[in-house]
XYZ file of C-alpha atoms in Angstrom:
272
model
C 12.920 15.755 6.461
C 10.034 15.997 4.141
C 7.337 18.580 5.352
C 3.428 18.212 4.189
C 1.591 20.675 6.064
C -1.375 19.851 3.480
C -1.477 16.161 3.796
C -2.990 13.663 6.382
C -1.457 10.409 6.545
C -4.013 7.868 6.855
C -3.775 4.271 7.453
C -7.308 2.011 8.168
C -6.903 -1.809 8.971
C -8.687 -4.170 11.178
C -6.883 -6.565 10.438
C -3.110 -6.344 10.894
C -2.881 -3.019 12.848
C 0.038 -3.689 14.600
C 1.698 -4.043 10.923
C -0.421 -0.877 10.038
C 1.599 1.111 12.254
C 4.643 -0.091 11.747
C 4.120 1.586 7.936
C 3.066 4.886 9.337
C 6.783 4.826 11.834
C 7.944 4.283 8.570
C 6.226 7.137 6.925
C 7.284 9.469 9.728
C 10.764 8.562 10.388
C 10.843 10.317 6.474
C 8.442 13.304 7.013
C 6.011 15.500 8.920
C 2.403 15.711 8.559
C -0.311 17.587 9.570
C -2.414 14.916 11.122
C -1.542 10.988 11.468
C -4.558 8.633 11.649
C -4.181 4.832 12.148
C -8.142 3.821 12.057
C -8.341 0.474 13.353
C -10.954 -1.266 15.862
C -7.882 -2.441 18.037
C -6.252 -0.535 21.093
C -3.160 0.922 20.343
C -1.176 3.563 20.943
C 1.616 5.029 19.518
C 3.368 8.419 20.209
C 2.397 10.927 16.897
C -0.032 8.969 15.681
C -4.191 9.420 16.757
C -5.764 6.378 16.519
C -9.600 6.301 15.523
C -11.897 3.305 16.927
C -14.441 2.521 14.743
C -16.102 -0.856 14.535
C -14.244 -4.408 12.847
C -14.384 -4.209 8.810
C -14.359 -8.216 8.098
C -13.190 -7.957 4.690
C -12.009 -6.171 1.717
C -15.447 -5.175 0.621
C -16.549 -3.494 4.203
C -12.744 -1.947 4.210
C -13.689 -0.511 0.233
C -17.219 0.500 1.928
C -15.393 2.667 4.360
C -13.081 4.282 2.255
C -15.890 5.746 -0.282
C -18.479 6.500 2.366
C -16.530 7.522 5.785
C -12.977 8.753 5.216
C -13.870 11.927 3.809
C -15.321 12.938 7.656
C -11.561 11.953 8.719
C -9.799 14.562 6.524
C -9.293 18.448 7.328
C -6.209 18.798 4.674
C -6.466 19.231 1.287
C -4.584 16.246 0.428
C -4.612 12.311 2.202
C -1.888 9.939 1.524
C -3.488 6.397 2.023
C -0.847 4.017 2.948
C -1.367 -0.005 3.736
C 1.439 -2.576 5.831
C 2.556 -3.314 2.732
C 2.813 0.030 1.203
C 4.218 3.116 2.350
C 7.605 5.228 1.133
C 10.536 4.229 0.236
C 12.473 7.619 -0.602
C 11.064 10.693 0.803
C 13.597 12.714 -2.182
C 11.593 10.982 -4.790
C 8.903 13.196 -3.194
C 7.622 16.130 -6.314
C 5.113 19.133 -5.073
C 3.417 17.953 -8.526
C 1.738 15.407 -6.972
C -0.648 17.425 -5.332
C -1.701 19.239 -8.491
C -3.926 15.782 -8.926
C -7.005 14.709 -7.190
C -5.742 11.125 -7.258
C -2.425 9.239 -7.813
C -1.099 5.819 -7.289
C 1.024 3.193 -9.023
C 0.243 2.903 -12.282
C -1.828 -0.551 -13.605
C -0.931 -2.387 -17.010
C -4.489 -2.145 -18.665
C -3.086 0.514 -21.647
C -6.349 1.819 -21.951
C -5.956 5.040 -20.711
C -7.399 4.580 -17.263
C -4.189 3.045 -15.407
C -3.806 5.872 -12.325
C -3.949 3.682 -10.097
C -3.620 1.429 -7.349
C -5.227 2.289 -4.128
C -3.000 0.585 -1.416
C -0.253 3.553 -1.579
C -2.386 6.852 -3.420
C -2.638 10.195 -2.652
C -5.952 11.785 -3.031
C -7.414 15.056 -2.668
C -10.610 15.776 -0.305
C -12.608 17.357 -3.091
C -11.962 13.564 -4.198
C -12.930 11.811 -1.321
C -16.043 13.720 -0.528
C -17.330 13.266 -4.547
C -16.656 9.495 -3.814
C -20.054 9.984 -1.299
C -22.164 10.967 -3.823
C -24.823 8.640 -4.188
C -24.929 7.630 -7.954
C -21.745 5.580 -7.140
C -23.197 2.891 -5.163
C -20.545 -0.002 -5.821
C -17.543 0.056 -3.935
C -15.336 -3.163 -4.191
C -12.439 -2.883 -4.721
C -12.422 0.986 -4.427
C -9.399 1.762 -6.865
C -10.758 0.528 -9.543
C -14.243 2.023 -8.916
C -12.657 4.973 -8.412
C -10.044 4.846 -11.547
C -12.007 2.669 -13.933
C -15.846 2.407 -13.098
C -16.675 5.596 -11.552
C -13.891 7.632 -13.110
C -15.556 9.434 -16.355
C -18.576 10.025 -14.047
C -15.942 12.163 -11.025
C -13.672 13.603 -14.241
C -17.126 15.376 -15.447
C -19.138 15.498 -12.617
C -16.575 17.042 -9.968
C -14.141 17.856 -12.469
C -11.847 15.165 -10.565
C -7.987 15.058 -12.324
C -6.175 11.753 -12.199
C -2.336 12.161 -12.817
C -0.820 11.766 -15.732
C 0.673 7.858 -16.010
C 4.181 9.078 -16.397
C 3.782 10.982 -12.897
C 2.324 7.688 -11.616
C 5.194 6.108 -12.559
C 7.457 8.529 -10.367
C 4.905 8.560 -7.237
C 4.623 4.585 -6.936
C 5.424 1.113 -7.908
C 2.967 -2.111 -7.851
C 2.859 -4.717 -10.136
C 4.061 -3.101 -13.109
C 7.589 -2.114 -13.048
C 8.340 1.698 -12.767
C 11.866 2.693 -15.000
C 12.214 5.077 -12.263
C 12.868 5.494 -8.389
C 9.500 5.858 -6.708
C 8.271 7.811 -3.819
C 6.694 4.718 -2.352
C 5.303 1.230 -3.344
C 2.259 -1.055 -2.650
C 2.175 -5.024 -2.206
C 3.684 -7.370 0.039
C 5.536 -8.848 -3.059
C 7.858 -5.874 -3.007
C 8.702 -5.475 0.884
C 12.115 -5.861 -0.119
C 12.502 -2.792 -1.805
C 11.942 -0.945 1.007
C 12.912 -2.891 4.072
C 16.640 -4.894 5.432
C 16.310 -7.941 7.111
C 15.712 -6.520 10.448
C 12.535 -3.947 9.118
C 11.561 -7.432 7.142
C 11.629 -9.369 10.419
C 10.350 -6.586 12.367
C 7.373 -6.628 9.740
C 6.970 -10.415 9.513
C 6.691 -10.870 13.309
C 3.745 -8.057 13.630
C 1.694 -9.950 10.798
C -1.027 -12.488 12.266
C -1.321 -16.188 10.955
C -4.197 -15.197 8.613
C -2.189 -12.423 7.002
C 1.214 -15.035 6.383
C -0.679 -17.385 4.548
C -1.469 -15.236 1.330
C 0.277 -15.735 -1.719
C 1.601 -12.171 -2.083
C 3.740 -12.863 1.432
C 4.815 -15.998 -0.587
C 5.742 -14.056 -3.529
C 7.696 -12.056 -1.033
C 9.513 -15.165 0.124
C 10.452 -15.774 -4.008
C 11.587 -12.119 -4.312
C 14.068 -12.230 -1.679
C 15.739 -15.193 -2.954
C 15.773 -13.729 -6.498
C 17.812 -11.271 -4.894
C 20.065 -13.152 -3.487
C 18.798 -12.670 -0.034
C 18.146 -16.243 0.716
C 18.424 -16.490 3.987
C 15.478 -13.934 4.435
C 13.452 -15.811 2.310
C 14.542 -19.030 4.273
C 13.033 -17.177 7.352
C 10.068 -16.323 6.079
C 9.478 -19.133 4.597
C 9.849 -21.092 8.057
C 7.689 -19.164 9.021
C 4.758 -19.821 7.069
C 5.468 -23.320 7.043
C 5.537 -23.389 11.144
C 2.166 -21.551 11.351
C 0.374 -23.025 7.993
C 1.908 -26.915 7.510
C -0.406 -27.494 4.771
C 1.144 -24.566 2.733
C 2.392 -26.728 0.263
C 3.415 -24.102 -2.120
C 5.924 -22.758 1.174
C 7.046 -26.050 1.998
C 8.155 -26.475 -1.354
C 10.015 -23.216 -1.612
C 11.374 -23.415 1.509
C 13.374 -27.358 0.255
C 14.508 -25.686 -2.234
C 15.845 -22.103 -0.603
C 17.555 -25.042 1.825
C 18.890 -26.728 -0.451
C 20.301 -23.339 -1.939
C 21.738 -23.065 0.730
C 23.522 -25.908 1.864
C 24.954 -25.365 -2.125
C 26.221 -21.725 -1.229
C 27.807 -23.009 1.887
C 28.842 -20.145 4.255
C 28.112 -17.269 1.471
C 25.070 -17.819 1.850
C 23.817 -15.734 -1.028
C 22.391 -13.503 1.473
């Protein structure tokens, strides 16, 4: 079992909560932690986790909002590791004490332009990093990775002295968009569920997620993903799914003829 005495684990969503959680069970089923916090405006509770109320964020911009201005009064460690539904860890041996020799790290982006640590959605950051992010001279907030990594970055490196880890670490810690040559710690995006979850965790997942939340195109890319890897009839499910709750989905109702028709090829194998 991984032990972080120095880290919170920190989820905030207002939005799927119930899917929220089910990432930080993940998270602790793989290691201890000195403080749990599912932040969230719904009622729930759940046995080693401390839920904070706090009022409804109605969108990304209110959810970046409360990550620059408010976390920091959330965090007594030196360290938080800021985890979404869809991103959370995958291998607690990929863990490296390195990671907390940084202020800030998360999967790596593909600009090549030096500023590429990283995505917010799975990232470990230090406090002395979320308290700078309060400082008043950075007054724009959406989306908060990339204010924090590109805008505001050169302004926290000389101002606070802030270190963002070196890409190559990135690489190790977590996994987004850009492929990673090696295995990662954890992962962000909905797209890449199947790396960390069977069918049952992906069904488990799917059936926590409100209407709103199955009708984005990264659960759809999700859907694809499976049946690239030859677990069709996940996809198939999924796919059902969104078509049952969203019949104007065209884009599911397409994929979902064809995984079918997959299917009916494969016969009784399946290609699940």
């Amino acid at each position: 079992m991984l032990r972080l005495p120095d880290v919170t684990l920190v989820t905030i969503d207002c939005a799927q909560p119930v899917a929220a959680l089910l990432a930080l069970e993940r998270c602790l089923a793989m290691g201890d932690f000195a403080d749990v916090l599912l932040v969230t405006d719904a009622s729930i509770d759940a046995a080693g986790v401390r839920t904070i109320p706090i009022g409804p964020l109605h969108s990304r911009a209110e959810y970046s909002e409360f990550v620059m201005r408010r976390l920091a009064a959330l965090i007594d460690t030196s360290h938080a590791l800021l985890v979404q539904w869809d991103g959370f860890i995958i291998d607690a041996a990929e863990w490296r004490d390195e990671f907390l020799d940084w202020d800030y790290i998360g999967a790596p982006w593909g600009y090549g332009d030096g500023m590429d640590v990283g995505n917010g959605g799975f990232s470990l950051r230090s406090r002395r990093l979320v308290e700078a992010c309060e400082d008043p001279a950075i007054a724009d907030f959406e989306p908060e990775d990339e204010r924090i990594c590109r805008t505001y970055r050169p302004y926290l490196e000389t101002r606070y002295d802030i270190r963002f880890a070196p890409l190559e670490l990135a690489r190790r810690f977590s996994v987004e968009h850009v492929e990673s040559p090696y295995s990662t710690f954890g992962f962000h995006g909905a797209f890449n569920l199947w790396r960390a979850l069977d069918a049952g965790g992906l069904e488990q997942l799917v059936s926590a997620l409100p209407s709103a939340a199955l009708a984005r195109q990264d659960v759809l890319a999700l859907a694809y993903r499976c049946w690239n890897q030859r677990r069709t009839h996940e996809a198939e499910c999924l796919l059902a799914r969104i078509v049952a709750l969203h019949p104007d989905h065209t884009g599911a109702e397409l994929m979902l003829a064809e995984v079918r028709a997959d299917l009916a090829v494969a016969g009784t194998d399946g290609r699940s």
